[in-house]
XYZ file of C-alpha atoms in Angstrom:
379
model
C -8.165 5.229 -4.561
C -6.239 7.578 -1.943
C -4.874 6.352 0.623
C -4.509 8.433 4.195
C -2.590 9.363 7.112
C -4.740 9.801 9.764
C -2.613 12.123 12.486
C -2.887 12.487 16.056
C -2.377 16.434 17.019
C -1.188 15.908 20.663
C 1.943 13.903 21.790
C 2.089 13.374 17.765
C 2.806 16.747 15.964
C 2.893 18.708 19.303
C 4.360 17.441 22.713
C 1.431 17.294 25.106
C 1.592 19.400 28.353
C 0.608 17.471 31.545
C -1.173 17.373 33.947
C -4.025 18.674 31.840
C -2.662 17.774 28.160
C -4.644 20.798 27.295
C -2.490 23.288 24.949
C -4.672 26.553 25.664
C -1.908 28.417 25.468
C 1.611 29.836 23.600
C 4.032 28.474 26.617
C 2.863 24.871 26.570
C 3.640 24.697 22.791
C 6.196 22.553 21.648
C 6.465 20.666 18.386
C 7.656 16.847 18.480
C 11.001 16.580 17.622
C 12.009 16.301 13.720
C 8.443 16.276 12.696
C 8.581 18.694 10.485
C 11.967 17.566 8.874
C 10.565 14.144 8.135
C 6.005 15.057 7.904
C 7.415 17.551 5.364
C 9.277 14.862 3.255
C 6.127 12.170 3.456
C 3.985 15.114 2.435
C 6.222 16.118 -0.854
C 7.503 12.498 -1.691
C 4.800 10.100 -0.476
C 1.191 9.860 -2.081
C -1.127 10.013 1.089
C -4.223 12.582 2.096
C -3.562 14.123 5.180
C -6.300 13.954 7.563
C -5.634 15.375 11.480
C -8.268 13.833 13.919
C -8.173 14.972 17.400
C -9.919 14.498 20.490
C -10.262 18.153 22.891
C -12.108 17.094 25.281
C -14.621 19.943 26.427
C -13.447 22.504 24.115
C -15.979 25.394 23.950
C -16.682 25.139 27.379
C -15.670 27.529 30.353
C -12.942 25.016 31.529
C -11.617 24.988 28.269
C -12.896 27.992 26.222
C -12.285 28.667 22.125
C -10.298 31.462 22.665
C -7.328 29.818 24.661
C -7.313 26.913 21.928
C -7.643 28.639 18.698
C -4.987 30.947 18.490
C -2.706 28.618 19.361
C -3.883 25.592 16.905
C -4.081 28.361 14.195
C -0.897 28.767 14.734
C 0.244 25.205 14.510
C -1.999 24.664 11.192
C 0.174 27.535 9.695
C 3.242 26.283 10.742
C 2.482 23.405 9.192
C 1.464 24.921 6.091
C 4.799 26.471 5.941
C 6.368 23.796 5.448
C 4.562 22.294 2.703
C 2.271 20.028 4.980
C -1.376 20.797 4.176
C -4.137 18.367 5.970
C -7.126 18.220 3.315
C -9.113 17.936 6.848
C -9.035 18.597 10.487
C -11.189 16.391 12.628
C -11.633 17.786 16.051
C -14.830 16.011 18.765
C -14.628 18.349 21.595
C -17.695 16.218 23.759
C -17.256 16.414 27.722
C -18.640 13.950 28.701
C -18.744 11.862 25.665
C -20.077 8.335 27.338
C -22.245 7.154 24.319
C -20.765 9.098 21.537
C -19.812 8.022 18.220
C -17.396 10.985 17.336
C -14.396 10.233 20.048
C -11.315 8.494 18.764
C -11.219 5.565 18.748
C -14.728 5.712 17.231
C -15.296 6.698 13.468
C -18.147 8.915 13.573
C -16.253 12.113 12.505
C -14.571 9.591 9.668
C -17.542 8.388 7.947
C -16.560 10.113 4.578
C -13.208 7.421 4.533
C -14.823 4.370 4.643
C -16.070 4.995 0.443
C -14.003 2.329 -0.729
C -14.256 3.754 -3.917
C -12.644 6.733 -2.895
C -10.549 5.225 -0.184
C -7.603 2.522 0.185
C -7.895 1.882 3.809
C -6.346 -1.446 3.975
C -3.033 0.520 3.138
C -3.680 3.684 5.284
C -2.534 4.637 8.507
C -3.208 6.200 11.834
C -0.652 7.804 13.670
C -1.056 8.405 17.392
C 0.808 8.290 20.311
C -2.232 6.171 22.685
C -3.702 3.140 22.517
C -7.346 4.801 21.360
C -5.212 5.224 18.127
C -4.270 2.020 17.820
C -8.077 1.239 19.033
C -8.880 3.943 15.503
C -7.090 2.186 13.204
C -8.515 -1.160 13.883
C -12.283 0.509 13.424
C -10.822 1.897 10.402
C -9.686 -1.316 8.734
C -6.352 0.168 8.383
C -3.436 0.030 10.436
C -1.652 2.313 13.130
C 2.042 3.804 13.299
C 2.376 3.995 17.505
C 4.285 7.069 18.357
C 4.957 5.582 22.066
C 6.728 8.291 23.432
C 4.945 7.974 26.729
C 6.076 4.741 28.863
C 2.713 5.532 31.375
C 1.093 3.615 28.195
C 3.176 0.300 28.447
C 6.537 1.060 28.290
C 7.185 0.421 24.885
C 4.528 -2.396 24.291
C 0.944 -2.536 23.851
C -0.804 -3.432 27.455
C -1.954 -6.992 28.121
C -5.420 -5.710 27.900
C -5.070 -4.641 24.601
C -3.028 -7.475 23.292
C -5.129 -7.930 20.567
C -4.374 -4.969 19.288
C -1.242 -6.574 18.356
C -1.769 -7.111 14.635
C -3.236 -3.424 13.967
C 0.258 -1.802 15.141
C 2.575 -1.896 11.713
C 5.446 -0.445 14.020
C 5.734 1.306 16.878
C 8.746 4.197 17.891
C 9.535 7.108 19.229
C 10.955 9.113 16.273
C 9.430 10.796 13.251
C 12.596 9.352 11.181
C 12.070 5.736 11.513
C 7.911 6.863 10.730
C 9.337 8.413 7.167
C 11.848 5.535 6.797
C 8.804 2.535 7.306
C 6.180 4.651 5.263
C 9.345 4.797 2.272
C 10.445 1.612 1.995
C 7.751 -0.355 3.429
C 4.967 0.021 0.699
C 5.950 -2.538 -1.837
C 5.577 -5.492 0.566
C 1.671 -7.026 0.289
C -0.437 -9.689 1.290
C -3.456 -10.013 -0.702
C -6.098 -12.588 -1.012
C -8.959 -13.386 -3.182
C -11.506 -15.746 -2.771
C -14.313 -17.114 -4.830
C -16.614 -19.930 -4.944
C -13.994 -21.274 -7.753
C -11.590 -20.478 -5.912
C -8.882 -19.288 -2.789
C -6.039 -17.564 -3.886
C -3.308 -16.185 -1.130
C -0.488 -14.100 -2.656
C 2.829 -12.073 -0.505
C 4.827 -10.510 -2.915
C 7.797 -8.026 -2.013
C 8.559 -6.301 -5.075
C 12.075 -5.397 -3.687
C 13.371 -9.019 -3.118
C 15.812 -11.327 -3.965
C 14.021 -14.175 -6.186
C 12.331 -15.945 -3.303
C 9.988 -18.150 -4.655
C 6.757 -20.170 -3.196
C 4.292 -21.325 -5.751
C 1.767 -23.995 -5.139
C -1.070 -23.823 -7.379
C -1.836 -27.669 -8.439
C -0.601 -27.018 -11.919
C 3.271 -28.051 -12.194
C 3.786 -26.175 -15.318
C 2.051 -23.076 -14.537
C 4.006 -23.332 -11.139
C 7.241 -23.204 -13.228
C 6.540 -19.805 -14.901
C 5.120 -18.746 -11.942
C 8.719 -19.512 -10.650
C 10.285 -17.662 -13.432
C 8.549 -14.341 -12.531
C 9.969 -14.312 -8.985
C 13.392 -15.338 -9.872
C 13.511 -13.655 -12.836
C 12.471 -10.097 -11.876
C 14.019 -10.349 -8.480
C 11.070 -10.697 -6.188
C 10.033 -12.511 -3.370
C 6.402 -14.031 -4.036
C 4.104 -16.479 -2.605
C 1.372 -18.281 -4.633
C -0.770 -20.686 -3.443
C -4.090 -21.630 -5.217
C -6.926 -23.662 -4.594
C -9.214 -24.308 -7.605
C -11.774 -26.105 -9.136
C -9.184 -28.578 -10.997
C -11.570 -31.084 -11.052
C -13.624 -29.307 -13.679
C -10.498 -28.000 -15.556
C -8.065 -25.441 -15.225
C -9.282 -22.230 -16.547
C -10.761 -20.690 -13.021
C -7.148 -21.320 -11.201
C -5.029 -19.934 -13.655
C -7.393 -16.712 -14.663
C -8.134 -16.201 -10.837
C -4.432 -16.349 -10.295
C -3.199 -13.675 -13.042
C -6.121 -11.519 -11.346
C -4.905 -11.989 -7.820
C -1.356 -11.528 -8.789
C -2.253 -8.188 -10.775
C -4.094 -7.183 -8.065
C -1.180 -7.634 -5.527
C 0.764 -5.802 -7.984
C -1.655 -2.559 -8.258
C -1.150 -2.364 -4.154
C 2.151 -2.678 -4.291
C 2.675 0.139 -7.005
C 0.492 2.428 -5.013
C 2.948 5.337 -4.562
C 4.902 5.388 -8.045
C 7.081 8.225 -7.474
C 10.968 7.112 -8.249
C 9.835 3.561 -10.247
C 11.056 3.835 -13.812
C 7.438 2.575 -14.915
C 8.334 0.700 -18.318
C 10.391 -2.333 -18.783
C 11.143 -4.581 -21.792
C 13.334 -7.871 -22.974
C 14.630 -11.509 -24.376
C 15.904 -14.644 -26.230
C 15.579 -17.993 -25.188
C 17.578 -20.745 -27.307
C 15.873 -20.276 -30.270
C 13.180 -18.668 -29.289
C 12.584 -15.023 -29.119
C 10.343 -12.927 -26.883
C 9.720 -9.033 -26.523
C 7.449 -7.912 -23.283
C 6.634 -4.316 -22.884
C 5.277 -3.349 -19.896
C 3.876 0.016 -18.284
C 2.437 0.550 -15.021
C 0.737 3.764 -16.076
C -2.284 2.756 -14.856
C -4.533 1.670 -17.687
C -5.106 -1.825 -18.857
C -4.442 -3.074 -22.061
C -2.655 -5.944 -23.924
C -1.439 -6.597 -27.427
C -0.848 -10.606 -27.788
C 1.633 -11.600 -30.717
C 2.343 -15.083 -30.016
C 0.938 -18.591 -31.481
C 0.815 -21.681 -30.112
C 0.865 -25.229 -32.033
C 0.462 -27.541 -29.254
C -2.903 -27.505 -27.144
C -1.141 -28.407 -24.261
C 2.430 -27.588 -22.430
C 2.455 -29.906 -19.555
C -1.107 -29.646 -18.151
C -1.156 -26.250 -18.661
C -3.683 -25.307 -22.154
C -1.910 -22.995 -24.436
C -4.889 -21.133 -24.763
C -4.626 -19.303 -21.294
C -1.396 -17.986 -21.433
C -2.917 -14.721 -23.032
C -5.717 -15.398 -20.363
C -3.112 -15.087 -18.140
C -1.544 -11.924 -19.010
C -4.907 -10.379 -20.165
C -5.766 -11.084 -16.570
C -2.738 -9.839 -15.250
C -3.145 -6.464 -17.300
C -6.543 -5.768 -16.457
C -5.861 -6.033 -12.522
C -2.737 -4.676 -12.607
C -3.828 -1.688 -14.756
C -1.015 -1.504 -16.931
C -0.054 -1.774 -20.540
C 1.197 -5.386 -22.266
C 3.027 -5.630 -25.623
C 4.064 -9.462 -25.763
C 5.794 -11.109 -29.040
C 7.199 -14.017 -29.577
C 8.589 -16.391 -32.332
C 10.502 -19.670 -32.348
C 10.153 -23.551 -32.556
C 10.042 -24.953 -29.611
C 6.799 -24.510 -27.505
C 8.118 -24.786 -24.367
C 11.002 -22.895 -24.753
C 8.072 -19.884 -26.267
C 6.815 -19.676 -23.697
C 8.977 -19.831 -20.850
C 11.008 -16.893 -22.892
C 8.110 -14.815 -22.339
C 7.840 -15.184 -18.692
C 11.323 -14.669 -18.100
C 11.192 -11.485 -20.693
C 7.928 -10.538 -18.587
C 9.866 -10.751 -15.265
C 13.346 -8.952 -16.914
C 10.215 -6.339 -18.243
C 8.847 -5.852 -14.434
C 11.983 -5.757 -12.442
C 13.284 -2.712 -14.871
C 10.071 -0.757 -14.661
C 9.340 -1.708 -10.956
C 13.429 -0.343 -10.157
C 12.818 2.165 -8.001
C 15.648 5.201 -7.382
C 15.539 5.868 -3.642
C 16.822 9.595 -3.861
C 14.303 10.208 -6.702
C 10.699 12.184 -5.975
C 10.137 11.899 -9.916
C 6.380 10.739 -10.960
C 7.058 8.893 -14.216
C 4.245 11.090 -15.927
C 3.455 14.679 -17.496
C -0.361 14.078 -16.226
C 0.911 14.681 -12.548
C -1.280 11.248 -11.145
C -0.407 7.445 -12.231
């Protein structure tokens, strides 16, 4: 699924020209400040569709006829182009009046196409705008707004009380194109995700650059242990906490949980550009475990380990490849596990510290890098 940058034109690539905010002509155009340092740099290292959506209102019409505006945004398209920024589409509703109409940021009737969530990863896209009907756009989207708030007549530097609610749609808000390429950069490895079934409610956070933060609550002591491994392990800060059917047994909370946590993975890993992508390790007393991992984007696990005990705590034996088949399939990457020794416990706990060594190398991400692990060109 793509995920998209849905981008304002006025007050957002271009400075808007008061008292009209109409830019019908060459000597109102300016370009915002270090845009096209930093839209040029999200375009070539980030892995988002570029969609413009702009409202003109009463273009075509005497006031405001085609030939004032079109020079002048052909002009800005090319720029853009230029520099390596190419929108795959430009949305433009040009009603005057437009009481009633469904094509008007903030309304999504020009946007229809995006909401395919087959096709589409709204939940971690992005509108970027400069007013609040941007803000208003992203919420109708189901995705969530970057407020270029360059204008204090629109709440000087907050959202308005009458738009509070608003509140959770706004991911950050700023005044600078910088701190825009900065957030979209670093920001995309931090999810929440949830899943919820009539088995049961699984909430996962999970910051893939992290420190070893752990929170893990899912009724199951020892599965909450090698839960606990993974986070401190491969260096990540993650929150687990399940709700299941226990009372029948324990198969739905640990399968739901390697599906959820695979999941939350797969969002996380969206952009791969600069990970390293594989990761293996590691010995355990006298136990030894191998885990080879690739986040190349297709599922599959090979499972080289045996088990004598039927139990390890209250965890059965038998769902540990459950696990990690679940993990694999949600995550969409590649699982080698091996693992030999005499001690059960000590088996297994070497493989979920080898499988957190595994995903902290291939997750290790090299911040000056643009490199896509791949020859194919798409992970």
């Amino acid at each position: 699924m793509k995920r998209v940058l849905f981008i304002d034109r006025d007050g957002t690539i271009i400075n808007e020209a008061p008292p009209t905010y109409q830019i019908d002509d060459f000597s109102k155009l300016e370009f915002y400040p270090y845009m096209f340092t930093y839209l040029t740099k999200i375009a070539a290292e980030l892995d988002y569709e570029l969609v413009m959506v702009s409202n003109q209102d009463g273009l075509g019409t005497d006031a405001f006829p085609e030939s004032t505006f079109t020079p002048v945004h052909d002009f800005i398209m090319k720029a853009l182009e230029n520099e390596g920024i190419h929108f795959s589409a430009v949305h433009i509703d040009r009603s005057f009046p437009h009481e009633g109409l469904d094509t008007r940021k903030p309304s999504i009737g020009m946007l229809k196409d995006y909401l395919d969530k087959e096709k589409y990863d709204l939940e971690n896209s992005y509108v970027i705008g400069d007013r609040i009907t941007d803000v208003q756009l992203a919420k109708n989207l189901a995705c969530k707004a970057i407020w270029l708030n360059n204008d204090p007549s629109l709440g000087g530097g907050e959202i308005a009380d009458a738009v509070e609610a608003l509140r959770e749609v706004v991911a950050m808000e700023t005044t600078e194109w910088k701190a825009i390429y900065e957030f979209l950069k670093q920001g995309l490895r931090v999810v929440e995700h949830e899943r919820y079934t009539h088995e049961t409610k699984i909430s996962i956070k999970l910051n893939l650059d992290g420190t070893g933060k752990a929170d893990i609550a899912t009724g199951l002591g020892f599965f909450d242990h090698m839960l606990d491994q993974i986070a401190r392990h491969g260096k990540l800060d993650m929150t687990v906490h399940a709700k299941g059917d226990l009372h029948i047994d324990e198969h739905h909370t640990i399968e739901d949980t390697g599906i959820a946590l695979g999941e939350a993975f797969a969002k996380a890993l969206a952009d791969k550009r600069g990970m390293e992508r594989y990761g293996f390790a590691l010995p355990m007393d006298e136990a030894e475990a191998k885990v080879l991992v690739d986040f190349g984007g297709r599922n599959w696990l090979v499972w080289n380990a045996e088990f004598k005990r039927e139990k390890i705590g209250e965890m059965p034996t038998e769902m540990f490849f459950h696990f990690f088949k679940s993990f694999s399939d949600a995550a969409k990457c590649n699982l080698n596990i091996e693992c030999k020794g005499d001690n059960e416990h000590h088996k297994i706990e070497a493989i979920f510290k080898a499988f957190a060594k595994a995903i902290r190398m291939a997750v290790k991400r090299d911040p000056f890098s643009n490199h896509l692990p791949t020859t194919k060109g798409l992970l």
